[in-house]
Coordinates of C-alpha atoms in Angstrom, one line a residue:
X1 CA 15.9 -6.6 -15.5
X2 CA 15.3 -6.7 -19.0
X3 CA 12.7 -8.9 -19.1
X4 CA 10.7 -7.0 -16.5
X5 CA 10.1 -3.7 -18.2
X6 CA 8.4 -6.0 -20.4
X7 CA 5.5 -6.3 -17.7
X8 CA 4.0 -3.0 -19.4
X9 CA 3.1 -5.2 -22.4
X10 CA 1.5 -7.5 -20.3
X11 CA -0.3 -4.3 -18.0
X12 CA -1.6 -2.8 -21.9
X13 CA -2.8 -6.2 -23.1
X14 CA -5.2 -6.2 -19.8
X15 CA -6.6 -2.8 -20.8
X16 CA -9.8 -4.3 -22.7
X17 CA -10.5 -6.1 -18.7
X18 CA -10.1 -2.4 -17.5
X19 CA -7.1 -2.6 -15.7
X20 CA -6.1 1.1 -17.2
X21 CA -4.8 2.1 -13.9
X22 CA -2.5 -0.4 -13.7
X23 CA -1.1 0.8 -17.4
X24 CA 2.1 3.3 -15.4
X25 CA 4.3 4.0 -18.5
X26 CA 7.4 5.7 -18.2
X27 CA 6.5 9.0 -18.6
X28 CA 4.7 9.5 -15.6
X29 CA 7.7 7.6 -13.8
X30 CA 10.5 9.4 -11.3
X31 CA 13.3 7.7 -13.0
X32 CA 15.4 8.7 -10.0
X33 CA 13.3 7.1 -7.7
X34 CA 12.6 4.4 -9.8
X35 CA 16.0 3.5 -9.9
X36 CA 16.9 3.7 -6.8
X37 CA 14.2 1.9 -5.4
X38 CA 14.4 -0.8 -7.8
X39 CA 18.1 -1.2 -7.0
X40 CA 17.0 -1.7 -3.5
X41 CA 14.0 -4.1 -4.1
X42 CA 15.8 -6.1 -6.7
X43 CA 18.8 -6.3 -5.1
X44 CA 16.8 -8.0 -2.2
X45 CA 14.9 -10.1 -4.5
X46 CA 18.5 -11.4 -6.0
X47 CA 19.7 -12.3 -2.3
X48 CA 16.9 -14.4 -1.9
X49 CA 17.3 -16.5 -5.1
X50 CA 21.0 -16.8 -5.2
X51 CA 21.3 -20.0 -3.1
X52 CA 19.5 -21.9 -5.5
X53 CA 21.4 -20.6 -8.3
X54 CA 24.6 -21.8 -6.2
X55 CA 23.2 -24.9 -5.8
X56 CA 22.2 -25.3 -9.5
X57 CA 25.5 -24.1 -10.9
X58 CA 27.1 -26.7 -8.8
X59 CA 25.2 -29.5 -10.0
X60 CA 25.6 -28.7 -13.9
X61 CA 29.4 -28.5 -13.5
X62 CA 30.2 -31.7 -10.9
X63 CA 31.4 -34.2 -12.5
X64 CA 30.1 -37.0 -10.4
X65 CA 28.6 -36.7 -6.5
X66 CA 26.8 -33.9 -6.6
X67 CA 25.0 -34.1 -10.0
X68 CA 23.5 -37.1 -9.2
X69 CA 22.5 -35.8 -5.6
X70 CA 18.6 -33.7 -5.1
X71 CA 19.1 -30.2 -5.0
X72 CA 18.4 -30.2 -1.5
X73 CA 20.8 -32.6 -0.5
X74 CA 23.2 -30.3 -2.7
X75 CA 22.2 -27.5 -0.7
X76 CA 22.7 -29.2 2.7
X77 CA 26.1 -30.4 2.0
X78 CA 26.8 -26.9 0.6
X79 CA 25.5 -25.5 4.7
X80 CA 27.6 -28.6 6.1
X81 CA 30.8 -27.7 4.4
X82 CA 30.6 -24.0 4.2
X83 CA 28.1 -22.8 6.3
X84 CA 25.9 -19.9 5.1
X85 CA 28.8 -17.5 3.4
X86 CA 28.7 -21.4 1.0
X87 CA 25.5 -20.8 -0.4
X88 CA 26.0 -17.0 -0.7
X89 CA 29.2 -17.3 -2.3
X90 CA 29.3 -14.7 -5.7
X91 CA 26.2 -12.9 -4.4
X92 CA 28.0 -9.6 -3.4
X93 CA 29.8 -9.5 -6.9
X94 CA 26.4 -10.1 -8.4
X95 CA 24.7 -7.5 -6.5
X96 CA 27.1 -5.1 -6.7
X97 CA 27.9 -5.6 -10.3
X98 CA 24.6 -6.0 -11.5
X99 CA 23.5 -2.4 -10.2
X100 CA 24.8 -0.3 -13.4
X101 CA 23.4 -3.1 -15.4
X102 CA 20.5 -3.0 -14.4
X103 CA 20.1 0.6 -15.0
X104 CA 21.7 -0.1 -18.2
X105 CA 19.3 -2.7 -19.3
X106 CA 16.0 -1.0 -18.2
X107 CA 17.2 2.2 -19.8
X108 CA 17.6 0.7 -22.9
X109 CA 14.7 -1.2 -23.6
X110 CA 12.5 2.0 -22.3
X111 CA 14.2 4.2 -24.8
X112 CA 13.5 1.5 -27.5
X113 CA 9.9 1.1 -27.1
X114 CA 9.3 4.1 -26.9
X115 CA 10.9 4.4 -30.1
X116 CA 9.1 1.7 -31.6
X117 CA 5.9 2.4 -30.9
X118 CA 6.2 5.9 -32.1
X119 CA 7.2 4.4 -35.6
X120 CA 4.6 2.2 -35.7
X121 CA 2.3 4.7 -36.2
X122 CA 2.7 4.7 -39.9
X123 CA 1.7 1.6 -40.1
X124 CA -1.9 0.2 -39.9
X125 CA -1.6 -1.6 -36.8
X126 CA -3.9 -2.1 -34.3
X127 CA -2.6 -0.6 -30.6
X128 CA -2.3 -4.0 -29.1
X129 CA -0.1 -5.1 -32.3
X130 CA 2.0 -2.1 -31.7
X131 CA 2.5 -2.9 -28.4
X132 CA 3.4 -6.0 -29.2
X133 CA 5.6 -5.1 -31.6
X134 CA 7.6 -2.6 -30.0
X135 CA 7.8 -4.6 -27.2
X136 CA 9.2 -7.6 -29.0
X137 CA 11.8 -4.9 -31.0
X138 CA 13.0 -3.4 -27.5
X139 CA 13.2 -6.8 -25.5
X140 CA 15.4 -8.0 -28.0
X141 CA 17.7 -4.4 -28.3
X142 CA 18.0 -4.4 -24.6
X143 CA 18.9 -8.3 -24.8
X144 CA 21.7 -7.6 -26.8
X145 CA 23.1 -4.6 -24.6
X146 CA 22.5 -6.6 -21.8
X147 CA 24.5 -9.6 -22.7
X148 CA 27.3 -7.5 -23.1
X149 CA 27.4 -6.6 -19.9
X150 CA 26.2 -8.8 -17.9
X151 CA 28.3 -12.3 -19.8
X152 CA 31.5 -11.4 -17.9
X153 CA 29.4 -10.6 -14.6
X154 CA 28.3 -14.1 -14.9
X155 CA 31.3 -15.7 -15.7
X156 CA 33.1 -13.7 -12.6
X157 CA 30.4 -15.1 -10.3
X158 CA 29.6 -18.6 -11.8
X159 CA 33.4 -19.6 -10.9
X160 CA 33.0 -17.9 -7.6
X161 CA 30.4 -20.1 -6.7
X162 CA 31.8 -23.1 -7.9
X163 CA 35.5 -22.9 -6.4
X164 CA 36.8 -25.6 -4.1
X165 CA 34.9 -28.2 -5.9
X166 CA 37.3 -30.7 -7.7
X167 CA 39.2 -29.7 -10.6
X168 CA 37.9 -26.1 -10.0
X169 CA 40.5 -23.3 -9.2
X170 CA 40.3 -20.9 -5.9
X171 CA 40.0 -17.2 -6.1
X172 CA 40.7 -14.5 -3.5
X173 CA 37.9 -12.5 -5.2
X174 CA 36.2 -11.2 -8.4
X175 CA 39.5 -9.3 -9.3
X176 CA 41.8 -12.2 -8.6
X177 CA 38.9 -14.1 -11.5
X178 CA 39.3 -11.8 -13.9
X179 CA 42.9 -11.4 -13.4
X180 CA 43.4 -15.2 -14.1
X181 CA 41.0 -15.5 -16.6
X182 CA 42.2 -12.3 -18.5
X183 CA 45.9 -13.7 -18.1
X184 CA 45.1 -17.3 -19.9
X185 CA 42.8 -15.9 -22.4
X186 CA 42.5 -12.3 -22.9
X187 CA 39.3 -10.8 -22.4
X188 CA 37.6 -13.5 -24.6
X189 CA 37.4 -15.4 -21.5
X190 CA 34.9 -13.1 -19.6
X191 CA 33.2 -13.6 -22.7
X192 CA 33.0 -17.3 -22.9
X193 CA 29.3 -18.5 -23.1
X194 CA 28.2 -15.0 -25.2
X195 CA 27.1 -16.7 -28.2
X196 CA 25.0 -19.0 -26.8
X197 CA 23.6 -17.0 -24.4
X198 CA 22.8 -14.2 -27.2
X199 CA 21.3 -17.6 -29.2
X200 CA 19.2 -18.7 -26.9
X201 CA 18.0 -15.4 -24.5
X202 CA 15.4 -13.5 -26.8
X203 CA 14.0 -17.4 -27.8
X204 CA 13.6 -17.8 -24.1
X205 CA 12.6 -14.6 -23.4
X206 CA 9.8 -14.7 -26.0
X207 CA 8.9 -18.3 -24.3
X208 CA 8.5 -16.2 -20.9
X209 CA 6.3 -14.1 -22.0
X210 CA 4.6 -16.1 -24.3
X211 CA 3.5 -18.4 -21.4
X212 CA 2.8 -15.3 -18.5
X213 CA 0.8 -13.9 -21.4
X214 CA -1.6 -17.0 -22.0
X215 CA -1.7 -17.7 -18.1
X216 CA -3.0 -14.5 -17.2
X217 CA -5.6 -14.0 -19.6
X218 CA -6.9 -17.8 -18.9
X219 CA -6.7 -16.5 -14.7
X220 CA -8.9 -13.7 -15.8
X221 CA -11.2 -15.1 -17.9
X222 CA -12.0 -17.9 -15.4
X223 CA -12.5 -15.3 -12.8
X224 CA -15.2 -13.4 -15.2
X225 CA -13.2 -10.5 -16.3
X226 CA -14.3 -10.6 -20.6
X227 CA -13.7 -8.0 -23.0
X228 CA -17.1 -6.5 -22.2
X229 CA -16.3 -6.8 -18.3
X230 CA -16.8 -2.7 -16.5
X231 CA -15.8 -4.2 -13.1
X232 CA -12.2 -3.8 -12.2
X233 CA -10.2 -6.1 -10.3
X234 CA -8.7 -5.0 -6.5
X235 CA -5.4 -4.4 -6.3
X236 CA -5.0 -7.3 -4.5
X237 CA -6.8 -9.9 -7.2
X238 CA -4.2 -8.1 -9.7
X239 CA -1.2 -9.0 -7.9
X240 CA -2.5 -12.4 -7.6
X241 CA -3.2 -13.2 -10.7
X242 CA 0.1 -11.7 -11.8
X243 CA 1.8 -13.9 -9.4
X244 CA 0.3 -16.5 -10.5
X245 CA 0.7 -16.1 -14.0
X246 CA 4.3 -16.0 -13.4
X247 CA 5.2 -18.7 -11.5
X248 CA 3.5 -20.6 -14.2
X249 CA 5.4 -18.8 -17.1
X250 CA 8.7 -19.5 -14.6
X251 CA 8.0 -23.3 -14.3
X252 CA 7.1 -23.6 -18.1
X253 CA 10.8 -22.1 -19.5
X254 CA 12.5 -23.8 -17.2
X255 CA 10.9 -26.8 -18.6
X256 CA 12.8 -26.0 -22.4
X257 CA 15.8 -23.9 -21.3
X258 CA 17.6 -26.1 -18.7
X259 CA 19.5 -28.5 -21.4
X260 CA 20.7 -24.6 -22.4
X261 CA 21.5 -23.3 -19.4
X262 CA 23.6 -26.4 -18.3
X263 CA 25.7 -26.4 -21.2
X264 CA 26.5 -22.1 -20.9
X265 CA 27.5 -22.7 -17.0
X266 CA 29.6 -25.6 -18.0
X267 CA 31.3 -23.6 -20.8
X268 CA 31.7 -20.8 -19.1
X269 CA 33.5 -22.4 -15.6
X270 CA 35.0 -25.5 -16.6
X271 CA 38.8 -25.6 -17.9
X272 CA 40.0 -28.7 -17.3
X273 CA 38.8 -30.8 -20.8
X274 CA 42.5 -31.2 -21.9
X275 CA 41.3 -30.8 -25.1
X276 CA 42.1 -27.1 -26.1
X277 CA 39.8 -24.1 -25.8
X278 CA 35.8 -25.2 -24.8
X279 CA 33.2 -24.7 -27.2
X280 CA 29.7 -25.5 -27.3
X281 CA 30.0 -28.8 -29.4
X282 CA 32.9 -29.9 -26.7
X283 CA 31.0 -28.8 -23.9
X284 CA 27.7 -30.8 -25.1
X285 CA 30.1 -34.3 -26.3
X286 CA 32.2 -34.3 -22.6
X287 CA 28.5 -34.0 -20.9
X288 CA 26.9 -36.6 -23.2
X289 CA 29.7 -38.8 -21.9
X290 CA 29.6 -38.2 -18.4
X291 CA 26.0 -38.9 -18.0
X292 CA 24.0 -39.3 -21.0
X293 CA 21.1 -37.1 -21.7
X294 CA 20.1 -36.8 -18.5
X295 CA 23.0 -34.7 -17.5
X296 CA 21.5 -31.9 -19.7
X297 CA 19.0 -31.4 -17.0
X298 CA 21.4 -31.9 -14.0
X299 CA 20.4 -28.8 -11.6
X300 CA 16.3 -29.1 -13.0
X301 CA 15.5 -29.1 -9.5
X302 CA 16.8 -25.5 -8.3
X303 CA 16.7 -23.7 -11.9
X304 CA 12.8 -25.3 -11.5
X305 CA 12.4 -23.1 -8.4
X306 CA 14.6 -20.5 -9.3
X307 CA 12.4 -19.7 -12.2
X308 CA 8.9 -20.1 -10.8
X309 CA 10.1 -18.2 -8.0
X310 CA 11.6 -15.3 -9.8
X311 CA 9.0 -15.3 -12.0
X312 CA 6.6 -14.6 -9.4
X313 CA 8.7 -12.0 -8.0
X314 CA 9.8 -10.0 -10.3
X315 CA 6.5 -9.3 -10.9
X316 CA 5.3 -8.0 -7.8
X317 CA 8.5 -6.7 -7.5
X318 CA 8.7 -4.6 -10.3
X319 CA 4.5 -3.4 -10.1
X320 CA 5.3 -2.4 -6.5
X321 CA 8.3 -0.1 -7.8
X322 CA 6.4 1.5 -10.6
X323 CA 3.9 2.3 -8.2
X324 CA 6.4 3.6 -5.6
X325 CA 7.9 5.9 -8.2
X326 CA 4.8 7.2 -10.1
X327 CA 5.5 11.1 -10.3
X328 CA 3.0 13.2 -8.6
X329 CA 0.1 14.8 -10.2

């Protein structure tokens, strides 16, 4: 959720192709609304992403089988064994859990910017450099109140999804996780995986927006919308374009974060090293043995589509909020 208030830097960035109208800052937002329709609407969007993040959890931590297996082979063994509550498994934790979070993170990064950019002002900036700036400031404020929150969410649901595959332990629910989990380790153990993730988020984050960024204004320019341009694009050509632009930005991180990823999931679900407490360096030596440096991108398949298609929705997603929630004048 973080990373989609930062769709308003991308919206200001567009002003010189006049998109102003699609420029809807939080001011002139029902926060109410907004909330509660983005809880709704994401929430949804979430459901329809999880199995593949089922199905690429389960491949980063198998140890054999399945990580050599195509993500849709994963996923049809997943439906044979389990039927549909298999490749849902975690996703009401998630959801559920993720609600406050979200509210959390969107809040915070709002505040932020808006904070930012109001300090800026003493400085000789242009606006798109303060934008830009205050973006950059907020993303990585929220990114940091975020992780807090939403590491031990992870962890909770990561081992949900992977239970009942060898070596992995059975839960009777998100409780009975964080009762184990607490009980063997304290409450470091919902946190296992923070470091890296704080490491590595704002890099990819940047990366994310880096890449919608350049996408979109290469879409716009080859469809004749310059600098100098008076027309303004349908609604319908925006969300294209947006779309678009995020799928690509979705396929590109995925690309350079998946060696990452893999080694949080595996350090965040997997106990059974036998070689004290995991750490990054253990976690990256036991996967270089088990298959080389290839095993870094087991799971490429689904995080591939999970990103290009979250991406693309979350953008439309969150434009079609803003625009649901826009106070009246």
């Amino acid at each position: 959720m973080a990373a989609a208030a930062a769709a308003e830097t991308s919206e200001a960035s567009t002003a010189g192709l006049a998109l102003a109208e699609a420029n809807i800052n939080w001011q002139r937002l029902d926060k109410t609304r907004f909330h509660l329709i983005g809880a709704i609407l994401f929430t949804a969007q979430q459901g329809a992403l999880h199995p593949t993040a089922v199905v690429k959890t389960r491949m980063q931590v198998a140890e054999g089988g399945l990580s050599h297996m195509s993500g849709f082979s994963v996923f049809r063994r997943i439906l044979r064994s389990d039927g549909i509550p298999g490749v849902f498994r975690g996703f009401g934790t998630s959801a559920v859990g993720a609600l406050p979070g979200r509210v959390f993170a969107l809040t915070s990064l709002e505040v932020s910017k808006e904070m930012a950019f109001k300090y800026s002002e003493h400085f000789d900036m242009s606006e798109a450099s303060r934008i830009a700036v205050a973006n950059g400031i907020a993303g990585l404020v929220s990114s940091i109140f975020s992780s807090a929150y939403f590491v031990p969410l992870d962890v909770i649901c990561q081992r949900l999804m992977v239970q009942g595959l060898p070596g992995m332990a059975t839960y009777r629910g998100p409780f009975d996780v964080i009762s184990k989990v607490v009980r063997t380790e304290g409450l470091r153990g919902l946190y296992r995986g923070f470091g890296i993730t704080m490491l590595t988020q704002s890099p990819a984050s940047a990366l994310w927006w880096s890449a919608y960024g350049g996408a979109q204004h290469a879409i716009w320019r080859s469809l004749g919308y310059g600098i100098d341009s008076q027309k303004k694009p349908s609604q319908s050509e925006l969300v294209v374009v947006q779309a678009t632009a995020g799928t690509i930005a979705g396929a590109c991180s995925s690309i350079i974060t998946t060696p990452i990823d893999t080694i949080k999931t595996r350090l965040q679900v997997m106990d059974n090293y036998g070689r004290g407490r995991p750490s990054v360096m253990k976690t990256t030596r036991v996967l270089l043995e088990e298959d080389g440096w290839r095993g870094f991108y087991r799971g490429f398949g689904p995080r591939f589509l999970n990103m290009s298609l979250w991406g693309t929705s979350m953008i439309v997603t969150y434009e079609l909020i803003k625009r649901l929630s826009v106070k009246p004048e």
